[in-house]
Coordinates of C-alpha atoms and ligand atoms in Angstrom, one line a residue:
S1 CA 0.3 0.1 0.0
Q2 CA 1.0 3.5 -0.5
C3 CA 1.4 3.5 3.2
I4 CA 4.3 1.4 3.7
P5 CA 6.8 1.4 0.9
N6 CA 10.0 -0.4 1.0
G7 CA 12.4 1.9 2.9
Q8 CA 15.2 2.9 0.8
A9 CA 18.1 4.4 2.8
S10 CA 18.7 7.9 2.2
S11 CA 21.9 9.4 3.2
A12 CA 21.4 12.5 5.3
T13 CA 23.2 15.3 6.6
T14 CA 26.5 14.2 9.1
A15 CA 27.4 16.1 12.0
A16 CA 30.3 15.7 14.3
T17 CA 29.9 13.2 17.1
T18 CA 30.4 15.7 19.7
T19 CA 28.2 18.4 19.0
T20 CA 27.3 22.0 20.6
F21 CA 23.6 23.4 20.1
A22 CA 23.3 26.5 21.3
T23 CA 19.4 27.9 22.0
S24 CA 18.4 30.4 24.3
T25 CA 18.2 29.5 28.0
T26 CA 15.4 26.5 28.7
K27 CA 12.3 27.5 29.7
T28 CA 11.6 25.4 32.8
S29 CA 7.9 26.8 33.2
T30 CA 6.9 24.7 30.1
P31 CA 3.8 22.8 31.4
V32 CA 5.0 19.1 30.8
S33 CA 3.9 15.5 32.0
G34 CA 5.0 14.7 35.1
S35 CA 3.1 17.5 36.5
Q36 CA 0.3 15.2 38.8
T37 CA 3.4 15.1 41.4
S38 CA 4.0 18.0 43.7
T39 CA 6.9 19.0 42.6
S40 CA 6.1 22.0 39.8
A41 CA 8.7 22.1 36.9
A42 CA 10.0 25.2 38.4
T43 CA 12.1 23.9 40.9
C44 CA 14.1 21.7 38.6
S45 CA 17.5 22.6 37.6
A46 CA 17.6 23.6 34.0
L47 CA 19.3 22.1 31.2
P48 CA 22.0 24.1 29.6
A49 CA 21.5 26.1 26.6
S50 CA 24.8 24.3 25.0
I51 CA 25.1 20.6 25.4
S52 CA 27.5 18.7 24.4
L53 CA 26.5 15.4 23.4
K54 CA 28.1 12.0 23.9
S55 CA 28.0 8.8 22.3
N56 CA 25.6 6.2 24.0
S57 CA 25.1 2.7 22.0
K58 CA 22.7 2.1 24.5
L59 CA 18.8 3.0 25.6
N60 CA 19.3 6.1 27.7
D61 CA 18.8 5.9 31.9
L62 CA 15.6 7.1 32.1
F63 CA 16.9 7.4 36.1
T64 CA 19.8 9.8 36.0
L65 CA 19.6 13.3 35.9
F66 CA 21.4 15.8 32.8
N67 CA 23.6 17.0 35.6
G68 CA 24.6 13.1 36.8
D69 CA 22.3 13.1 39.7
K70 CA 20.5 9.6 40.1
V71 CA 16.6 9.3 40.2
T72 CA 15.6 8.6 44.0
T73 CA 12.0 10.1 44.1
K74 CA 8.9 10.5 42.4
A75 CA 9.7 14.2 41.9
Q76 CA 12.9 13.9 40.8
F77 CA 11.3 11.8 38.1
A78 CA 9.1 14.9 37.3
C79 CA 12.2 16.6 36.8
R80 CA 13.5 13.8 34.9
Q81 CA 10.4 14.0 32.4
A82 CA 10.8 17.9 32.1
E83 CA 14.2 17.8 31.1
I84 CA 13.2 15.0 28.4
S85 CA 10.5 16.6 27.3
Q86 CA 12.9 19.8 26.7
L87 CA 15.6 17.3 25.0
V88 CA 13.4 15.9 22.2
Q89 CA 11.8 19.3 21.4
R90 CA 15.4 20.5 21.1
Y91 CA 16.8 17.8 19.2
E92 CA 13.8 15.7 17.3
L93 CA 10.4 17.4 17.3
G94 CA 10.7 21.2 18.0
T95 CA 9.8 23.7 20.3
L96 CA 5.9 23.2 21.4
P97 CA 4.0 26.3 22.2
G98 CA 2.2 26.7 25.0
R99 CA -1.6 28.2 25.1
P100 CA -1.7 31.1 22.7
A101 CA -2.4 34.7 23.9
T102 CA -6.2 34.6 23.1
L103 CA -8.1 31.5 22.7
T104 CA -11.7 31.1 22.2
A105 CA -14.0 28.5 21.2
S106 CA -17.9 28.3 20.2
F107 CA -20.1 24.9 19.8
S108 CA -22.9 24.5 17.0
G109 CA -24.3 21.3 15.8
N110 CA -21.6 19.0 17.6
T111 CA -18.7 20.9 16.0
L112 CA -16.2 22.8 18.2
T113 CA -14.9 25.6 16.8
I114 CA -11.3 27.0 18.1
N115 CA -10.1 30.3 17.8
C116 CA -6.6 31.3 18.4
G117 CA -4.6 34.1 18.8
D118 CA -0.8 35.4 19.0
S119 CA 1.4 38.2 18.4
G120 CA -1.1 39.8 15.7
K121 CA -2.0 36.5 14.0
S122 CA -4.9 34.2 14.3
M123 CA -6.6 31.0 13.0
S124 CA -9.4 29.1 13.6
F125 CA -9.9 25.0 13.4
S126 CA -12.7 23.0 14.5
V127 CA -13.2 19.3 15.6
T128 CA -16.5 17.3 15.4
I129 CA -17.8 14.9 17.9
T130 CA -19.5 12.2 18.2
Y131 CA -21.9 10.8 21.7
P132 CA -21.9 7.5 22.5
S133 CA -25.4 6.2 23.2
S134 CA -24.7 4.8 26.6
G135 CA -23.4 6.7 29.5
S136 CA -24.3 10.1 30.6
A137 CA -22.9 13.7 30.4
P138 CA -20.3 14.9 31.0
Y139 CA -18.9 12.1 28.7
P140 CA -15.4 10.8 28.4
A141 CA -13.8 11.5 25.0
I142 CA -11.5 10.2 22.9
I143 CA -9.3 12.7 20.5
A144 CA -8.8 10.6 17.7
Y145 CA -6.0 11.6 14.7
G146 CA -8.0 11.7 11.4
G147 CA -11.1 10.0 12.9
G148 CA -8.6 7.1 14.1
S149 CA -8.7 3.3 13.5
L150 CA -10.2 2.0 16.7
P151 CA -13.9 1.2 17.5
A152 CA -15.8 4.2 19.8
P153 CA -15.8 2.6 23.1
A154 CA -19.6 2.3 24.5
G155 CA -20.0 5.4 26.5
V156 CA -17.2 7.4 25.4
A157 CA -17.3 10.5 22.9
M158 CA -15.2 10.3 20.0
I159 CA -13.7 13.8 18.9
N160 CA -12.7 13.7 15.4
F161 CA -9.2 16.1 15.1
N162 CA -8.3 16.6 11.4
N163 CA -4.7 16.5 11.9
D164 CA -3.2 17.4 8.2
D165 CA -5.4 20.9 8.6
M166 CA -3.1 21.8 11.8
A167 CA 0.1 20.6 10.1
A168 CA 0.6 18.9 6.5
Q169 CA 2.0 15.8 5.9
V170 CA 2.0 14.9 2.0
N171 CA 5.8 15.2 1.6
T172 CA 9.1 17.1 2.8
G173 CA 7.8 19.7 0.7
S174 CA 4.8 20.3 3.1
R175 CA 6.6 21.7 6.1
G176 CA 5.5 24.7 7.3
Q177 CA 2.1 24.4 5.8
G178 CA -1.2 24.0 8.3
K179 CA -3.0 26.3 11.0
F180 CA -0.7 25.8 13.4
Y181 CA 2.1 27.7 10.7
T182 CA -0.3 30.6 9.9
L183 CA 0.1 31.3 14.1
Y184 CA 3.3 30.6 14.1
G185 CA 4.9 31.5 10.7
S186 CA 6.0 29.0 8.1
G187 CA 9.9 28.8 10.0
H188 CA 9.1 27.8 13.5
S189 CA 11.1 24.6 14.4
A190 CA 8.0 22.7 15.3
G191 CA 7.6 19.5 13.0
A192 CA 4.3 18.4 12.2
M193 CA 4.0 15.9 15.3
T194 CA 4.9 19.0 17.5
A195 CA 2.2 21.0 16.0
W196 CA -0.6 18.6 16.1
A197 CA 0.2 17.6 19.7
W198 CA 0.1 21.9 20.6
G199 CA -3.4 21.7 18.6
V200 CA -4.8 18.7 20.9
S201 CA -3.7 20.8 24.0
R202 CA -6.0 23.6 22.4
V203 CA -9.0 21.1 21.8
I204 CA -8.8 20.3 25.5
D205 CA -8.2 24.0 26.4
A206 CA -11.6 24.7 24.1
L207 CA -13.3 21.6 25.9
E208 CA -12.6 23.1 29.2
Q209 CA -13.6 26.5 28.8
V210 CA -17.3 25.2 26.7
T211 CA -19.2 23.2 29.0
A212 CA -22.2 22.9 26.4
A213 CA -19.8 20.6 24.5
R214 CA -20.8 18.2 27.7
I215 CA -16.7 16.8 28.0
D216 CA -15.2 15.3 31.2
T217 CA -12.0 16.9 30.4
T218 CA -10.4 14.9 33.1
R219 CA -11.3 11.7 31.6
I220 CA -9.6 12.4 27.6
G221 CA -7.9 9.7 25.5
V222 CA -6.1 10.4 22.3
T223 CA -5.4 7.6 19.7
G224 CA -4.2 7.5 15.9
C225 CA -2.7 5.3 13.4
S226 CA 0.4 4.8 12.1
R227 CA 2.1 8.4 11.2
N228 CA -1.1 9.9 12.9
G229 CA -0.5 6.8 15.8
K230 CA 3.5 8.9 16.0
G231 CA 1.3 11.8 16.8
A232 CA -1.1 10.0 19.2
L233 CA 2.1 9.0 21.3
L234 CA 3.5 12.8 21.4
A235 CA 0.7 14.4 22.1
G236 CA -0.1 11.8 25.8
A237 CA 4.0 12.7 26.3
F238 CA 2.7 16.8 26.1
D239 CA 0.1 17.0 27.9
S240 CA -0.7 15.5 31.3
R241 CA -4.1 16.4 30.7
I242 CA -4.3 12.8 29.0
A243 CA -5.3 10.2 31.1
L244 CA -5.2 7.7 28.1
T245 CA -2.9 7.6 25.2
L246 CA -3.3 4.6 22.3
P247 CA -1.0 5.0 19.8
Q248 CA -1.8 2.4 17.0
E249 CA 0.8 0.8 14.8
S250 CA 3.0 3.7 15.5
G251 CA 6.4 2.5 14.2
A252 CA 9.3 4.5 13.3
G253 CA 9.1 7.9 15.2
G254 CA 6.5 6.3 17.4
S255 CA 7.1 3.4 19.8
A256 CA 10.2 2.0 17.7
C257 CA 13.6 3.2 19.2
W258 CA 15.9 4.5 16.8
R259 CA 18.6 2.6 18.1
I260 CA 17.4 -0.8 17.9
S261 CA 15.9 0.1 14.4
D262 CA 19.4 1.1 13.2
Y263 CA 20.4 -2.2 15.0
L264 CA 18.0 -4.3 13.4
K265 CA 18.5 -3.0 9.7
S266 CA 22.5 -3.7 10.2
Q267 CA 21.6 -7.2 10.6
G268 CA 19.4 -7.1 7.5
A269 CA 16.1 -5.9 8.7
N270 CA 13.2 -4.0 6.1
I271 CA 12.7 -1.7 8.5
Q272 CA 12.7 2.3 8.6
T273 CA 15.0 4.2 10.4
A274 CA 15.9 7.8 11.4
S275 CA 18.2 8.3 8.5
E276 CA 15.1 7.1 6.1
I277 CA 12.1 8.6 7.5
I278 CA 13.3 12.5 7.3
G279 CA 13.1 12.2 3.7
E280 CA 9.4 10.9 3.8
D281 CA 7.3 14.0 5.9
P282 CA 8.1 16.9 8.4
W283 CA 6.9 14.9 11.2
F284 CA 10.1 16.4 12.8
S285 CA 11.9 19.6 13.1
T286 CA 14.4 20.2 10.5
S287 CA 17.0 20.1 14.0
F288 CA 16.7 16.4 13.7
N289 CA 18.4 16.1 10.7
S290 CA 21.9 16.1 11.9
Y291 CA 21.2 13.7 14.3
V292 CA 19.7 10.6 12.2
N293 CA 23.2 9.7 11.2
Q294 CA 24.8 9.7 14.6
V295 CA 21.7 8.5 16.3
P296 CA 24.0 7.2 19.6
V297 CA 24.4 11.1 20.4
L298 CA 21.0 11.7 21.0
P299 CA 19.9 12.0 24.4
F300 CA 17.2 10.3 24.4
D301 CA 15.3 7.4 22.6
H302 CA 11.7 6.9 22.0
H303 CA 11.5 4.9 25.4
S304 CA 12.3 8.2 27.1
L305 CA 9.5 9.7 25.2
A306 CA 6.8 7.3 25.8
A307 CA 8.3 7.9 29.8
L308 CA 6.6 11.1 29.7
I309 CA 3.6 9.6 30.1
A310 CA 4.0 7.7 33.2
P311 CA 2.2 7.2 35.2
R312 CA -1.4 8.1 33.4
G313 CA -2.4 5.3 31.3
L314 CA -0.7 4.1 28.0
F315 CA -1.8 1.4 25.6
V316 CA 0.5 0.7 22.9
I317 CA -1.6 -1.2 19.8
D318 CA 1.0 -2.7 17.4
N319 CA 1.2 -5.0 14.3
N320 CA 3.9 -7.3 12.6
I321 CA 4.5 -5.7 9.9
D322 CA 8.7 -5.4 9.1
W323 CA 8.9 -1.7 8.4
L324 CA 7.2 -0.7 11.1
G325 CA 9.7 -1.8 13.3
P326 CA 7.8 -4.6 15.6
Q327 CA 11.2 -5.8 17.2
S328 CA 12.3 -2.4 18.0
C329 CA 8.8 -1.2 19.0
F330 CA 8.6 -4.2 21.7
G331 CA 12.0 -3.6 22.6
C332 CA 11.4 0.0 23.0
M333 CA 8.0 0.2 25.2
T334 CA 9.6 -2.7 27.5
A335 CA 12.4 0.0 28.1
A336 CA 9.7 2.5 28.8
H337 CA 7.6 0.3 30.9
T338 CA 10.6 0.7 33.5
A339 CA 9.1 4.3 34.4
W340 CA 5.8 2.8 35.3
Q341 CA 7.5 0.0 37.5
A342 CA 9.5 2.7 39.0
L343 CA 6.6 4.7 39.7
G344 CA 4.6 1.9 41.1
A345 CA 2.0 1.8 38.6
S346 CA 3.3 -1.4 36.3
D347 CA -0.2 -1.7 34.9
H348 CA -0.6 1.7 33.9
M349 CA 1.1 0.7 30.6
G350 CA 0.0 -2.0 28.5
Y351 CA 1.8 -3.4 25.2
S352 CA 0.2 -5.8 22.6
Q353 CA 1.6 -6.6 19.4
I354 CA -1.1 -9.0 17.3
G355 CA -0.1 -9.4 13.4
A356 CA -1.6 -11.6 10.6
H357 CA -4.1 -8.1 10.1
A358 CA -3.9 -5.3 7.5
H359 CA -2.1 -1.8 8.4
C360 CA -5.0 -0.3 10.9
A361 CA -7.1 -2.7 10.8
F362 CA -8.0 -3.1 14.3
P363 CA -8.1 -7.1 15.1
S364 CA -10.8 -8.5 17.3
N365 CA -8.3 -10.4 19.5
Q366 CA -7.1 -6.9 20.8
Q367 CA -10.6 -5.6 21.7
S368 CA -10.7 -7.0 25.3
Q369 CA -7.3 -5.7 26.3
L370 CA -8.1 -2.5 24.4
T371 CA -11.6 -2.2 26.5
A372 CA -9.7 -3.1 29.7
F373 CA -7.7 0.7 29.1
V374 CA -11.1 2.3 28.5
Q375 CA -12.7 1.4 31.8
K376 CA -10.1 1.7 33.5
F377 CA -8.8 5.1 32.8
L378 CA -11.9 6.7 30.5
L379 CA -14.7 5.0 32.8
G380 CA -13.7 4.6 36.4
Q381 CA -13.8 0.7 36.4
S382 CA -11.3 -1.5 37.8
T383 CA -10.0 -4.1 35.6
N384 CA -7.4 -6.4 35.0
T385 CA -4.6 -3.8 32.3
A386 CA -1.6 -6.1 33.2
I387 CA -0.9 -6.6 29.6
F388 CA 2.4 -7.1 27.8
Q389 CA 2.8 -9.0 25.1
S390 CA 4.6 -10.1 21.8
D391 CA 5.9 -12.9 20.0
F392 CA 9.4 -10.9 19.6
T393 CA 12.4 -11.1 22.3
F394 CA 14.3 -8.5 24.0
S395 CA 17.9 -8.2 25.2
Q396 CA 17.7 -6.2 28.4
S397 CA 21.9 -6.6 28.6
Q398 CA 22.1 -5.5 24.8
W399 CA 19.9 -2.5 25.6
I400 CA 19.9 -1.7 29.1
D401 CA 23.1 -0.8 31.4
W402 CA 20.9 0.8 34.4
T403 CA 19.1 -0.1 37.0
V404 CA 15.1 0.6 37.8
P405 CA 14.9 2.1 41.0
T406 CA 12.1 1.9 43.7
L407 CA 11.1 5.8 43.5
T408 CA 9.6 7.1 46.8
Ligands
MCU1 C1 3.7 3.6 10.3 O1 3.8 4.9 9.5 C2 4.0 5.5 8.5 C3 5.5 4.7 8.2 O2 6.4 5.9 8.8 C4 5.8 5.3 6.6 O3 6.9 5.2 6.2 C5 4.5 4.8 5.8 O4 5.1 5.6 4.7 O5 3.2 5.2 6.2 C6 3.1 4.5 7.8 C7 1.6 5.0 7.5 O6 1.3 6.2 8.4 O7 0.9 4.5 7.0 C8 -0.1 5.0 6.4

């Protein structure tokens, strides 16, 4: 299908192994996940503006702060999450703006229209809400990129988010196109995925404001499949108001780790890697281009990105398609799972990889697992979400050289 081409490795800009990256002083006030804990990001030490990156072929330690301090408390882990958020923005995904100076919303005929203004520019976008036939208002809701590819759960509203309208994903030539860039300028550092995540946060802002929409903003989920699954994972990582993140078949740039995918490619797999993916669509910031051929210097990988969601709900739904790197996804998410284990919330994150079905065709044999996560995190029920399954194996010793603390 046109969605799963055979990977042709492309060469991209090579940069020095140790590199200095100057930006303005890192903001510590950016709202990031982890804010459920008592420590606000403002008490965390800021990242230096200029960083010397060191090569590390293993998956990065989730439990050592950038300054070398070991993470032993939940509050310190919230700081670790804040700095991971800053690092992924700096090196891979571009800067996530906060709430714009003005945000108004109106609701009519199940369409929620959101008007954003900042620095003399403005734009409007809308989402449509499909209400469940059961349950009662205010309803939990799942924000679904491109309508999503999961069956609407009973009692849960579905919010159709047209992410392509926020930031285009046609080809690399579509960089800087879409309503996010109308507001922030076509040269903004945010790649499409960051622009979409910003849009999801604005939808939640609007739902908080417009009670006529009858959505319970404490029970919000987010989903998307494939390229939109990459986006859904990021939205969950960037906004701690999202109670349940449901990325589906997200592959490279989603639940796969860049390092593991590069290794599997070197072993002959037909798998999408960092150096290939930047030639396809403007999902990432252009700042990522300098690192795709030296992935080991990245101070994070996608286990770190997923760990921004802990201890909130995350259920990663995967298929078994070579190009998406199923073994990389399983290993990467096994590494991410350590964040939930350390926080004493192991069953708030689940992983399920079931193949033998078309891309983004949710199979019926994953339904009960999805239902368990939806019931626990969006409907307030007590269900068994201790779900972690794949036909692949993960070599801990090859990829992890750190220990998992029990955070106090
Ligand atoms: C899994 O997501 C992508 C993949 O990264 C692309 O290489 C491929 O072209 O399309 C997939 C997708 O979005 O399929 C709908």
